[in-house]
Amino acid sequence: MVVESLWKNRNNIVWNNNREDLARIGIQAYYNWLDWFNARDDSGVAWDKGITSPIEAEALALKEAIQIAITTNLNNVIFESDSQVVIHAINSTVSGKSEFNIIITTIRRLLSLVTNFEVKFIKRQANMVVDSLVKAANSWSRRSFVNVAPPCIDIYLVNDMS
């Protein structure tokens, strides 16, 4: 993970003239390794089993959004969630050994890397983009990443931007 992170930084310097802080590269490499380690059980098919609870899915989605924001050097980001349980857990000092708590601990560590990131609770009705994405994602057979906005949220994005 360290070598991959250094290689990506090298390419980012060469192609975009953008150099990442070495401490941030090391921390991101650690979290990438931690994700990889936590994603595989002894049979190597943990992702194929799916996430066991909606709360874990909410927390995992938030964690990945924060990681992407860090990796793409975004600043002043407010992450919104309609899960009071997740937001409360992030703001709490309680920790534990459950899958959910491991994800929450990772989120806390990621948030500590960038002081101008914030997580907030928002009612589901106030964020139709997320609600529509969740409904669409439920129809997908496995975990997926997309590089463009799915058509199901176009109208909501236009409304949010105006």
CSV table of C-alpha atoms in Angstrom, one decimal:
chain,number,residue,atom,x,y,z
A,1,MET,CA,0.0,0.0,0.0
A,2,VAL,CA,2.9,2.4,0.8
A,3,VAL,CA,4.5,1.7,-2.6
A,4,GLU,CA,1.2,2.2,-4.4
A,5,SER,CA,0.5,5.4,-2.6
A,6,LEU,CA,4.0,6.7,-3.4
A,7,TRP,CA,3.6,5.7,-7.0
A,8,LYS,CA,0.3,7.6,-7.2
A,9,ASN,CA,1.9,10.6,-5.7
A,10,ARG,CA,4.8,10.4,-8.2
A,11,ASN,CA,2.3,10.3,-11.1
A,12,ASN,CA,0.4,13.2,-9.6
A,13,ILE,CA,3.6,15.2,-9.4
A,14,VAL,CA,4.6,14.3,-13.0
A,15,TRP,CA,1.1,14.7,-14.6
A,16,ASN,CA,-0.6,17.3,-12.5
A,17,ASN,CA,2.3,19.2,-10.8
A,18,ASN,CA,0.6,18.4,-7.5
A,19,ARG,CA,2.7,17.0,-4.6
A,20,GLU,CA,1.0,15.4,-1.6
A,21,ASP,CA,2.4,15.7,1.9
A,22,LEU,CA,4.4,12.6,2.8
A,23,ALA,CA,2.7,12.2,6.2
A,24,ARG,CA,-0.7,12.3,4.5
A,25,ILE,CA,0.5,9.7,2.0
A,26,GLY,CA,1.6,7.4,4.8
A,27,ILE,CA,-1.6,7.8,6.7
A,28,GLN,CA,-3.7,7.1,3.6
A,29,ALA,CA,-1.6,4.0,2.8
A,30,TYR,CA,-2.3,2.8,6.3
A,31,TYR,CA,-6.1,3.3,5.9
A,32,ASN,CA,-6.1,1.6,2.5
A,33,TRP,CA,-4.3,-1.4,4.1
A,34,LEU,CA,-6.8,-1.4,7.0
A,35,ASP,CA,-9.7,-1.4,4.5
A,36,TRP,CA,-8.2,-4.2,2.6
A,37,PHE,CA,-7.4,-6.2,5.7
A,38,ASN,CA,-10.9,-5.7,7.2
A,39,ALA,CA,-12.7,-6.5,3.8
A,40,ARG,CA,-11.4,-10.2,3.6
A,41,ASP,CA,-12.3,-13.1,5.8
A,42,ASP,CA,-10.5,-16.4,5.8
A,43,SER,CA,-12.3,-17.5,2.6
A,44,GLY,CA,-11.6,-14.2,0.8
A,45,VAL,CA,-15.2,-13.4,-0.1
A,46,ALA,CA,-16.4,-11.0,2.7
A,47,TRP,CA,-17.7,-8.5,0.2
A,48,ASP,CA,-19.8,-11.1,-1.6
A,49,LYS,CA,-21.7,-11.7,1.6
A,50,GLY,CA,-22.9,-8.1,1.8
A,51,ILE,CA,-23.1,-5.8,4.8
A,52,THR,CA,-25.1,-7.2,7.6
A,53,SER,CA,-26.9,-4.0,8.7
A,54,PRO,CA,-28.1,-0.8,7.2
A,55,ILE,CA,-26.3,1.2,10.0
A,56,GLU,CA,-23.0,-0.5,8.9
A,57,ALA,CA,-23.8,0.4,5.3
A,58,GLU,CA,-24.4,4.0,6.2
A,59,ALA,CA,-21.2,4.2,8.2
A,60,LEU,CA,-19.2,2.5,5.4
A,61,ALA,CA,-20.6,4.8,2.8
A,62,LEU,CA,-19.6,7.8,4.9
A,63,LYS,CA,-16.1,6.4,5.5
A,64,GLU,CA,-15.5,5.9,1.8
A,65,ALA,CA,-16.8,9.4,0.9
A,66,ILE,CA,-14.4,10.9,3.4
A,67,GLN,CA,-11.5,8.8,2.0
A,68,ILE,CA,-12.3,9.9,-1.5
A,69,ALA,CA,-12.5,13.6,-0.4
A,70,ILE,CA,-9.1,13.2,1.3
A,71,THR,CA,-7.5,11.4,-1.7
A,72,THR,CA,-8.8,14.1,-4.1
A,73,ASN,CA,-7.6,16.9,-1.8
A,74,LEU,CA,-11.0,18.4,-1.2
A,75,ASN,CA,-11.4,21.1,1.6
A,76,ASN,CA,-14.2,22.5,3.6
A,77,VAL,CA,-16.5,19.5,3.1
A,78,ILE,CA,-19.7,18.9,5.0
A,79,PHE,CA,-20.8,15.3,4.9
A,80,GLU,CA,-24.5,14.8,5.5
A,81,SER,CA,-26.2,11.6,6.8
A,82,ASP,CA,-29.8,10.8,7.6
A,83,SER,CA,-28.6,8.3,10.2
A,84,GLN,CA,-28.7,9.8,13.7
A,85,VAL,CA,-27.1,6.6,15.0
A,86,VAL,CA,-24.0,7.1,12.8
A,87,ILE,CA,-23.6,10.8,13.5
A,88,HIS,CA,-24.1,10.3,17.2
A,89,ALA,CA,-21.5,7.4,17.2
A,90,ILE,CA,-18.9,9.6,15.4
A,91,ASN,CA,-19.4,12.4,17.9
A,92,SER,CA,-19.3,10.0,20.9
A,93,THR,CA,-16.2,8.9,22.8
A,94,VAL,CA,-17.5,5.3,23.1
A,95,SER,CA,-15.7,2.6,21.2
A,96,GLY,CA,-15.9,-1.1,20.8
A,97,LYS,CA,-14.9,-4.2,18.8
A,98,SER,CA,-18.0,-4.6,16.6
A,99,GLU,CA,-17.8,-4.1,12.8
A,100,PHE,CA,-19.8,-0.9,13.2
A,101,ASN,CA,-17.4,0.5,15.8
A,102,ILE,CA,-14.4,-0.3,13.7
A,103,ILE,CA,-15.9,1.7,10.9
A,104,ILE,CA,-16.7,4.6,13.2
A,105,THR,CA,-13.2,4.6,14.6
A,106,THR,CA,-11.8,4.7,11.1
A,107,ILE,CA,-14.1,7.7,10.3
A,108,ARG,CA,-12.9,9.5,13.4
A,109,ARG,CA,-9.3,9.0,12.4
A,110,LEU,CA,-10.0,10.2,8.9
A,111,LEU,CA,-11.8,13.3,10.1
A,112,SER,CA,-8.8,14.0,12.4
A,113,LEU,CA,-6.6,14.3,9.2
A,114,VAL,CA,-8.6,17.2,7.8
A,115,THR,CA,-9.8,19.8,10.3
A,116,ASN,CA,-12.2,21.5,7.9
A,117,PHE,CA,-14.3,18.3,7.3
A,118,GLU,CA,-17.6,18.1,9.2
A,119,VAL,CA,-20.4,15.5,9.5
A,120,LYS,CA,-24.0,16.6,10.1
A,121,PHE,CA,-27.3,14.9,10.5
A,122,ILE,CA,-29.9,15.8,7.9
A,123,LYS,CA,-33.4,14.5,7.5
A,124,ARG,CA,-33.9,12.1,4.6
A,125,GLN,CA,-36.6,14.4,3.1
A,126,ALA,CA,-34.0,17.2,2.9
A,127,ASN,CA,-31.6,15.1,0.8
A,128,MET,CA,-33.4,13.4,-2.0
A,129,VAL,CA,-30.1,12.8,-3.9
A,130,VAL,CA,-28.9,10.3,-1.2
A,131,ASP,CA,-32.4,8.7,-0.8
A,132,SER,CA,-32.5,8.1,-4.6
A,133,LEU,CA,-29.0,6.8,-4.7
A,134,VAL,CA,-29.8,4.3,-1.8
A,135,LYS,CA,-32.8,3.1,-3.7
A,136,ALA,CA,-30.8,2.6,-6.9
A,137,ALA,CA,-27.9,0.9,-5.0
A,138,ASN,CA,-30.3,-1.6,-3.5
A,139,SER,CA,-30.9,-2.9,-7.0
A,140,TRP,CA,-27.2,-3.5,-7.7
A,141,SER,CA,-25.9,-7.0,-7.1
A,142,ARG,CA,-22.7,-6.0,-5.4
A,143,ARG,CA,-20.7,-3.0,-4.1
A,144,SER,CA,-19.9,-0.6,-6.9
A,145,PHE,CA,-18.2,2.7,-7.5
A,146,VAL,CA,-19.4,5.1,-10.2
A,147,ASN,CA,-17.4,8.0,-11.8
A,148,VAL,CA,-20.5,9.9,-13.1
A,149,ALA,CA,-23.7,10.8,-11.5
A,150,PRO,CA,-26.4,8.1,-12.2
A,151,PRO,CA,-29.4,9.5,-14.1
A,152,CYS,CA,-31.7,8.8,-11.2
A,153,ILE,CA,-30.4,11.8,-9.3
A,154,ASP,CA,-30.1,14.4,-12.2
A,155,ILE,CA,-33.2,16.3,-11.3
A,156,TYR,CA,-32.3,16.5,-7.6
A,157,LEU,CA,-28.8,17.7,-8.4
A,158,VAL,CA,-30.2,20.4,-10.6
A,159,ASN,CA,-32.6,21.5,-7.8
A,160,ASP,CA,-29.9,21.4,-5.2
A,161,MET,CA,-27.6,23.6,-7.3
A,162,SER,CA,-30.2,26.3,-8.0
